[in-house]
XYZ file of N, CA, C and O in Angstrom:
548
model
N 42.588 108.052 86.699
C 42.449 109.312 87.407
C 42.881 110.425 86.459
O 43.955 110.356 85.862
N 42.169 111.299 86.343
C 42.387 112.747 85.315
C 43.735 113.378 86.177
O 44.052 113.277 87.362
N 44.381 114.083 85.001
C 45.671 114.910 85.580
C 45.220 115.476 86.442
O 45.649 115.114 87.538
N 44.240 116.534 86.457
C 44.191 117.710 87.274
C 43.275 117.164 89.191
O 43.181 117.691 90.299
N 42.831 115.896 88.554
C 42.785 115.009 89.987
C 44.055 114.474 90.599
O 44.410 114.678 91.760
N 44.509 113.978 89.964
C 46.148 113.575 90.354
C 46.704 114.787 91.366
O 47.050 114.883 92.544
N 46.570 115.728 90.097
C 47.671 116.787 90.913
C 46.790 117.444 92.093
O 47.479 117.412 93.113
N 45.713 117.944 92.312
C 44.898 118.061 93.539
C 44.960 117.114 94.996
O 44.810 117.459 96.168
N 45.293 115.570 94.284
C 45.614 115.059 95.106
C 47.034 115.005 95.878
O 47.227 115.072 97.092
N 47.978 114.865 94.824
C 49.104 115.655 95.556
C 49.469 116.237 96.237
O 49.997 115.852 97.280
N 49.214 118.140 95.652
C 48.888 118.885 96.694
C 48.300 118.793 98.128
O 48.994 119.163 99.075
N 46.903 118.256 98.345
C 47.048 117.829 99.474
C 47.432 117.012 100.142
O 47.181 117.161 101.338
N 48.142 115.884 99.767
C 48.729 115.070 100.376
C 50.402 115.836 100.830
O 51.176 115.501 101.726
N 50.514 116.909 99.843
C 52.077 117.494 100.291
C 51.283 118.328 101.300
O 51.861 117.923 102.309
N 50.529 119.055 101.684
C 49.791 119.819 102.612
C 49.408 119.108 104.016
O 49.420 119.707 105.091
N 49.007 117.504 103.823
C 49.345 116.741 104.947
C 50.383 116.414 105.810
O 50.345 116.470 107.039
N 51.584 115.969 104.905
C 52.878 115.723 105.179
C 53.503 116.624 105.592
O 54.540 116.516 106.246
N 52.673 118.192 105.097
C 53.579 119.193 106.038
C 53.322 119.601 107.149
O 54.145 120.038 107.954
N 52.297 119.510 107.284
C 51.538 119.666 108.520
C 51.918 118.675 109.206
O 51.534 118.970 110.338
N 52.525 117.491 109.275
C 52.755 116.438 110.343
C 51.649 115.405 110.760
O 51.662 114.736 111.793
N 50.223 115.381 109.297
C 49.159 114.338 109.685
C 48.991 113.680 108.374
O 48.071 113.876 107.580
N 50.203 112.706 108.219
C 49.674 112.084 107.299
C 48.743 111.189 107.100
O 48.118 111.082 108.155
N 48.376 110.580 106.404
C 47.201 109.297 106.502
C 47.601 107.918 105.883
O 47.296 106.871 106.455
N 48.398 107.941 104.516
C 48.559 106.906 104.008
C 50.041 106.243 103.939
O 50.390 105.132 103.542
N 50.830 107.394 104.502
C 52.611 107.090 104.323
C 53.334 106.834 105.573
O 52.546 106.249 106.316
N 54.547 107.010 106.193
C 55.153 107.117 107.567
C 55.580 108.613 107.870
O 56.187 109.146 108.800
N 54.905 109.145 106.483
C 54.934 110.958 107.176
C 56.621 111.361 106.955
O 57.111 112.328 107.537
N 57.278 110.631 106.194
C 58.939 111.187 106.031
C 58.180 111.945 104.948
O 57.090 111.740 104.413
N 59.527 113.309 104.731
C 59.558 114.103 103.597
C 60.290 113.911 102.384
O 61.161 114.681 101.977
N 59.883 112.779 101.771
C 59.958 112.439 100.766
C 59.233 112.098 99.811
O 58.062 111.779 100.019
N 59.794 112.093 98.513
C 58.421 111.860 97.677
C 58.278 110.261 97.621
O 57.116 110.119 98.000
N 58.590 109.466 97.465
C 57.865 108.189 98.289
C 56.872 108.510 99.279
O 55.699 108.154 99.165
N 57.197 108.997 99.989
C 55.976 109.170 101.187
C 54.769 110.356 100.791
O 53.670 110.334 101.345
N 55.089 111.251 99.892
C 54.316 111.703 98.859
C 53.618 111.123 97.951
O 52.398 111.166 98.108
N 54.207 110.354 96.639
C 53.492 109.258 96.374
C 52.570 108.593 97.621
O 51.374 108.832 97.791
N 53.055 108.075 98.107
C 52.030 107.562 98.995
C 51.047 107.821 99.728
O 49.956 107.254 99.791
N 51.521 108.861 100.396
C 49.970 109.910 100.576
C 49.032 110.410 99.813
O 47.956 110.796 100.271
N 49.394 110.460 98.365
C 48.744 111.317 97.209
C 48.273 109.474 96.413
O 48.294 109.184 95.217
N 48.056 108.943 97.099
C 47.692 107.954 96.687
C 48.122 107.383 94.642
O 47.315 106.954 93.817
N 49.762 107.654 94.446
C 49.987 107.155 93.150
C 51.076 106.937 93.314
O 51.661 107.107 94.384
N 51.721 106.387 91.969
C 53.095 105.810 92.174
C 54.255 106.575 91.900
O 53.928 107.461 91.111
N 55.474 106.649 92.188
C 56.320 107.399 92.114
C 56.794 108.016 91.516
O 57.259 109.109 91.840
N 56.843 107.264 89.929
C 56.839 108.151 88.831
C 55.898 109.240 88.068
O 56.119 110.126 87.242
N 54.734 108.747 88.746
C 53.913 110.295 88.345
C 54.741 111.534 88.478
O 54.920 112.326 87.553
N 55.476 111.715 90.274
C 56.268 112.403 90.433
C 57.418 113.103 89.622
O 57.822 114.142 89.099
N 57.711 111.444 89.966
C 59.250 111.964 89.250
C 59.090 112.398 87.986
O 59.908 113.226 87.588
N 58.164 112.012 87.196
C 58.024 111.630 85.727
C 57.132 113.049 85.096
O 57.419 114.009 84.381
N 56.074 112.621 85.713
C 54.935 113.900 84.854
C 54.602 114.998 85.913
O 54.170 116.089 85.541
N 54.786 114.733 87.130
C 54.288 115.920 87.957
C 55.647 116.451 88.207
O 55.561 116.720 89.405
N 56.687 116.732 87.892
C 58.543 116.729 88.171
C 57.930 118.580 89.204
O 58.359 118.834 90.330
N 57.037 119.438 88.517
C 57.210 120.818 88.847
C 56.490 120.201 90.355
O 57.306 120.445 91.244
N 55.345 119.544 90.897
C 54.742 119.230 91.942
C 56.052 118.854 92.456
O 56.499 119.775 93.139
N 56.660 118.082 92.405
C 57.901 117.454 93.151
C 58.781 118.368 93.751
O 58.961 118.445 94.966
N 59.481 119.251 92.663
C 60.040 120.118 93.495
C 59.456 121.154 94.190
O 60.213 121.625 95.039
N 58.130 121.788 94.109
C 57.280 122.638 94.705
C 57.649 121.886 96.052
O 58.378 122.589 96.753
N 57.381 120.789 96.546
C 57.668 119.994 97.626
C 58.649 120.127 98.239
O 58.568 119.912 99.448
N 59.308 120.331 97.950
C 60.973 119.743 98.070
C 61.243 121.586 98.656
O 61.443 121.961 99.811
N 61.171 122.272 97.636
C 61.081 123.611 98.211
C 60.248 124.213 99.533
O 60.666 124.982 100.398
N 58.788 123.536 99.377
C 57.955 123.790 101.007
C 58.845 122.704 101.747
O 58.929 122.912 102.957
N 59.314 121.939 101.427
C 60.358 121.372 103.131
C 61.029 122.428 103.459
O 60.972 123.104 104.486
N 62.176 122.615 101.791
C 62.989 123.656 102.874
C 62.648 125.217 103.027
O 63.332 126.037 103.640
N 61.823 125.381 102.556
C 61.038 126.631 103.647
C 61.096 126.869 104.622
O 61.698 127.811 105.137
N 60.025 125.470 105.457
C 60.128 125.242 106.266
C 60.923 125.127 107.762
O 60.637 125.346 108.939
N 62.232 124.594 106.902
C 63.449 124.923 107.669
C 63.908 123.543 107.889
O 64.865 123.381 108.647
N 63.384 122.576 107.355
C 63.371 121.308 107.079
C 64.601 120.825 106.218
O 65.264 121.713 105.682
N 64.787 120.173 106.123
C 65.670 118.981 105.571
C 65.140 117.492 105.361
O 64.777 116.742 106.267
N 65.169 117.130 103.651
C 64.322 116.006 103.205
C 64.897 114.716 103.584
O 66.090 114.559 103.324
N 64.408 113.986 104.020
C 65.091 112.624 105.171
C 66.045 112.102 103.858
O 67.188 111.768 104.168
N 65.764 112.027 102.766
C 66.677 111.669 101.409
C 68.159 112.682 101.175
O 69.210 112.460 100.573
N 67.771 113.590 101.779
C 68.703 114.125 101.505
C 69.867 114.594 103.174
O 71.061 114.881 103.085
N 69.165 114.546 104.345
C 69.533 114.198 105.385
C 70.484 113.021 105.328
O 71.624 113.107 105.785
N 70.066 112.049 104.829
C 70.846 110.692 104.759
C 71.731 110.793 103.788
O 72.850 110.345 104.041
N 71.530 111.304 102.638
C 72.760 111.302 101.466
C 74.118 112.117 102.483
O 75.271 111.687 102.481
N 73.696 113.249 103.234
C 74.651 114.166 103.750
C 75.560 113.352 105.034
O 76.750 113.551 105.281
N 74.676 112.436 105.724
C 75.041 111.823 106.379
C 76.603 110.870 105.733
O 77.824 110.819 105.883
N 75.642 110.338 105.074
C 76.951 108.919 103.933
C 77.720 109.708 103.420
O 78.865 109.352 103.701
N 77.714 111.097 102.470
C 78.926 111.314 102.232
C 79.777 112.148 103.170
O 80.648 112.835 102.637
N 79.653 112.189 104.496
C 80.427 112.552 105.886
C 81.123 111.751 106.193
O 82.301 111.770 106.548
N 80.059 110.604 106.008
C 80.969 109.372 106.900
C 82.109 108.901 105.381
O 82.945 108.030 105.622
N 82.088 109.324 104.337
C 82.432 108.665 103.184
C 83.627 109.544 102.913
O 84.667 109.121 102.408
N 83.361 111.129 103.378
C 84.712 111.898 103.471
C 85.859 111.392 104.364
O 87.075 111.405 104.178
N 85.052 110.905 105.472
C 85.897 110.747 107.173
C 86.479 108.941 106.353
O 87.459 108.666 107.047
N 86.390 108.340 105.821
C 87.471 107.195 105.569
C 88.035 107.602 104.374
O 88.953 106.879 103.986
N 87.776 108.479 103.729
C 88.612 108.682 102.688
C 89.952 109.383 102.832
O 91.041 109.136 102.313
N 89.515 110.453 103.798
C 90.776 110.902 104.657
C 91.824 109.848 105.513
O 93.052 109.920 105.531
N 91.128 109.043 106.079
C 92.201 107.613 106.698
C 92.914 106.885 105.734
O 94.073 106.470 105.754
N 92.010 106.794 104.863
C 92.633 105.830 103.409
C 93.811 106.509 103.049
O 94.897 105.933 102.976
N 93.582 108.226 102.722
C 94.630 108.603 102.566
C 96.120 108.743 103.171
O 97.234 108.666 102.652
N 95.658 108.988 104.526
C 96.359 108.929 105.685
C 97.328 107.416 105.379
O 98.508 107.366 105.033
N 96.601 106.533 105.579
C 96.807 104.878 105.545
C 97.224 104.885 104.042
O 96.881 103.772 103.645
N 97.706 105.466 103.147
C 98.328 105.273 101.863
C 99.581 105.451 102.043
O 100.580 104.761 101.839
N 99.223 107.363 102.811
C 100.736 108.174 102.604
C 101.833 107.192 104.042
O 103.059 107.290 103.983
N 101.361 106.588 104.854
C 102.670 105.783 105.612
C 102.466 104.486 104.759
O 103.662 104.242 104.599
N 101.893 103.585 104.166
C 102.114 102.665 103.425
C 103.091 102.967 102.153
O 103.727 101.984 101.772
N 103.277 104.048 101.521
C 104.053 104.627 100.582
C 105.741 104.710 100.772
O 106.638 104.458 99.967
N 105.792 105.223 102.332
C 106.669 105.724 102.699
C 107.712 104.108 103.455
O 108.926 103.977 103.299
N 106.850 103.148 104.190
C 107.150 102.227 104.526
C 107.527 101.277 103.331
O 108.147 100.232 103.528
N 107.068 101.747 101.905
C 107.685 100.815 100.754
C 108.880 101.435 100.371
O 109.783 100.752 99.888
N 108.993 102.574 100.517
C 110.487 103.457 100.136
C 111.335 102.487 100.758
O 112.061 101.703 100.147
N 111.168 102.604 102.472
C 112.153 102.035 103.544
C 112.559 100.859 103.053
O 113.689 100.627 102.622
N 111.457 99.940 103.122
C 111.441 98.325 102.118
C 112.424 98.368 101.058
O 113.229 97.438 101.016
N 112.519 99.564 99.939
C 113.014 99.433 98.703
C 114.796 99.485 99.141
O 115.729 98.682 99.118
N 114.612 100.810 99.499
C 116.397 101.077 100.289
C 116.749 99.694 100.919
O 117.573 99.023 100.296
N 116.243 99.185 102.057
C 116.863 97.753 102.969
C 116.986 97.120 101.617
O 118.156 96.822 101.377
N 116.230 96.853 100.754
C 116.266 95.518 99.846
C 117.435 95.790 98.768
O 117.988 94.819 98.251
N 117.849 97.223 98.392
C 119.090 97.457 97.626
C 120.521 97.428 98.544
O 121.607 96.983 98.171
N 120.286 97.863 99.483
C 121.457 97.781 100.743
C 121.854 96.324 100.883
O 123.041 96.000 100.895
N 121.149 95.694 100.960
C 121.453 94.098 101.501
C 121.948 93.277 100.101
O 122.878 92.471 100.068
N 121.053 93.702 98.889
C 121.370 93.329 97.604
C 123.032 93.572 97.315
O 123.778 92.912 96.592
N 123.196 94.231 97.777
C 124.736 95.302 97.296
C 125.708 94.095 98.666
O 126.462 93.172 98.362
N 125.375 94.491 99.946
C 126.155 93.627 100.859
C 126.092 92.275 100.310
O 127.148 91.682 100.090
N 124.916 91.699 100.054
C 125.164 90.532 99.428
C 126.402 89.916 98.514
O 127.239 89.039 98.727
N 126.019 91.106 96.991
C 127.470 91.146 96.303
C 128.791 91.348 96.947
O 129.792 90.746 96.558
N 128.795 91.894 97.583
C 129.857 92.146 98.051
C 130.290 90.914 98.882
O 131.437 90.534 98.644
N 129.772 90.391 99.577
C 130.010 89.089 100.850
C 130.491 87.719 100.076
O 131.196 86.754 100.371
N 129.447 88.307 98.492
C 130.203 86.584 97.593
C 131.029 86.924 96.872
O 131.361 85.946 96.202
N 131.869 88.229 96.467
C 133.153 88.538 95.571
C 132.159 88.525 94.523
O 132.176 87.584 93.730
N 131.131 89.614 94.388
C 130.883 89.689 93.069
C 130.411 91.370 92.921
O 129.905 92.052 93.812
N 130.699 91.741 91.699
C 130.856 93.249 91.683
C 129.415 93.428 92.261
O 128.620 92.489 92.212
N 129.044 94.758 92.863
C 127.973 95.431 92.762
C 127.376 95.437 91.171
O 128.024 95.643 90.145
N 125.700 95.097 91.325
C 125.106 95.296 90.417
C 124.959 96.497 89.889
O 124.857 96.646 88.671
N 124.938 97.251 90.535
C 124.898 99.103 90.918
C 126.477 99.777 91.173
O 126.750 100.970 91.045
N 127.250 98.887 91.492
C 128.210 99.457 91.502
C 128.238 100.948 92.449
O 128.920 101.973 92.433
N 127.152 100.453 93.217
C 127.085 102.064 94.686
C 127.882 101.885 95.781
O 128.183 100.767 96.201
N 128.128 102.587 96.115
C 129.102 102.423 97.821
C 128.689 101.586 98.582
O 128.149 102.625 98.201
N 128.400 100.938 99.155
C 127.827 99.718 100.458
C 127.635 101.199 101.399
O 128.354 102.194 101.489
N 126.524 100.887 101.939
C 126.399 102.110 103.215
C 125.782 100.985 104.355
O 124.943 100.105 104.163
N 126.483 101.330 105.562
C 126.084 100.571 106.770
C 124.548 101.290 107.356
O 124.149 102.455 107.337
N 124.126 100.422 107.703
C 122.566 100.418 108.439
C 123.176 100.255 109.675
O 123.506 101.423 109.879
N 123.520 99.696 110.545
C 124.176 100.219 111.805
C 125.864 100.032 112.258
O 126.611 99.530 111.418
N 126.239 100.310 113.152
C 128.015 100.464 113.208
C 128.206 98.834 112.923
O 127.316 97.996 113.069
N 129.553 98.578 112.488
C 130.116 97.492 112.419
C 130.954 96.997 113.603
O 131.898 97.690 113.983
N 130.492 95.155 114.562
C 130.868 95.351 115.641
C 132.328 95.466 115.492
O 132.850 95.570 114.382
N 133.011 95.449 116.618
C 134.642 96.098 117.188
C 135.077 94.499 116.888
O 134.524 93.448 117.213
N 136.455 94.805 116.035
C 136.743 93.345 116.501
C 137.424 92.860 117.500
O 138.394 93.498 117.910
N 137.070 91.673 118.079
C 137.127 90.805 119.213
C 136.625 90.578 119.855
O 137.082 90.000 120.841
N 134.541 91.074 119.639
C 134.181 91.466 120.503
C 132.846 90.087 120.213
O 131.921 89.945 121.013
């Protein structure tokens, strides 16, 4: 097929797709479904017709449209913001719950020494985690 057939065909096949009657694709606004209406393969597009492609891409959003490729990218990185924020969320108390972990595990380390007559490793004060019972009780 000669370039300037190619690209004629294009054109109207992007002139179909905008209009809402396609013939050869599922009528999404994409260039897949461009290719496919314009009866060639994708890289013509992408590749040698790149100015046809975005001419396209621009009559969607003219239109007032939004390209189903790019509808969906916006979609995934929404949903891709919304767990990244939990992750974070779910870091900053996992962070904070290893602090707690670290303190109990030096506190008890230290009571330990202390319970077998052997110096503190740290040599820190023993600090009580809760009152000490009454004796006799």
């Amino acid at each position: 097929m000669s370039h300037d057939k190619e690209r004629e065909n294009i054109r109207a096949a992007m002139d179909r797709l905008l209009a809402g009657i396609p013939l050869r694709s599922d009528g999404a606004l994409t260039v897949l479904a461009l290719a496919a209406e314009a009866d060639v393969k994708r890289h013509v597009l992408t590749h040698r017709h790149t100015d046809l492609k975005d001419e396209f891409y621009a009559r969607v959003r003219a239109q007032g449209q939004v390209p189903d490729s790019e509808r969906k990218l916006r979609e995934e990185l929404k949903k891709t913001k919304e767990r990244l924020a939990e992750l974070v969320e779910e870091n900053k108390r996992q962070q904070a719950e290893i602090a707690t972990f670290a303190r109990v595990v030096n506190v008890l380390t230290v009571e330990n020494d202390q319970l077998r007559g052997r110096p503190s490793r740290k040599r820190t004060p023993l600090v009580a985690l809760r009152p000490a019972p009454e004796p006799g009780s």
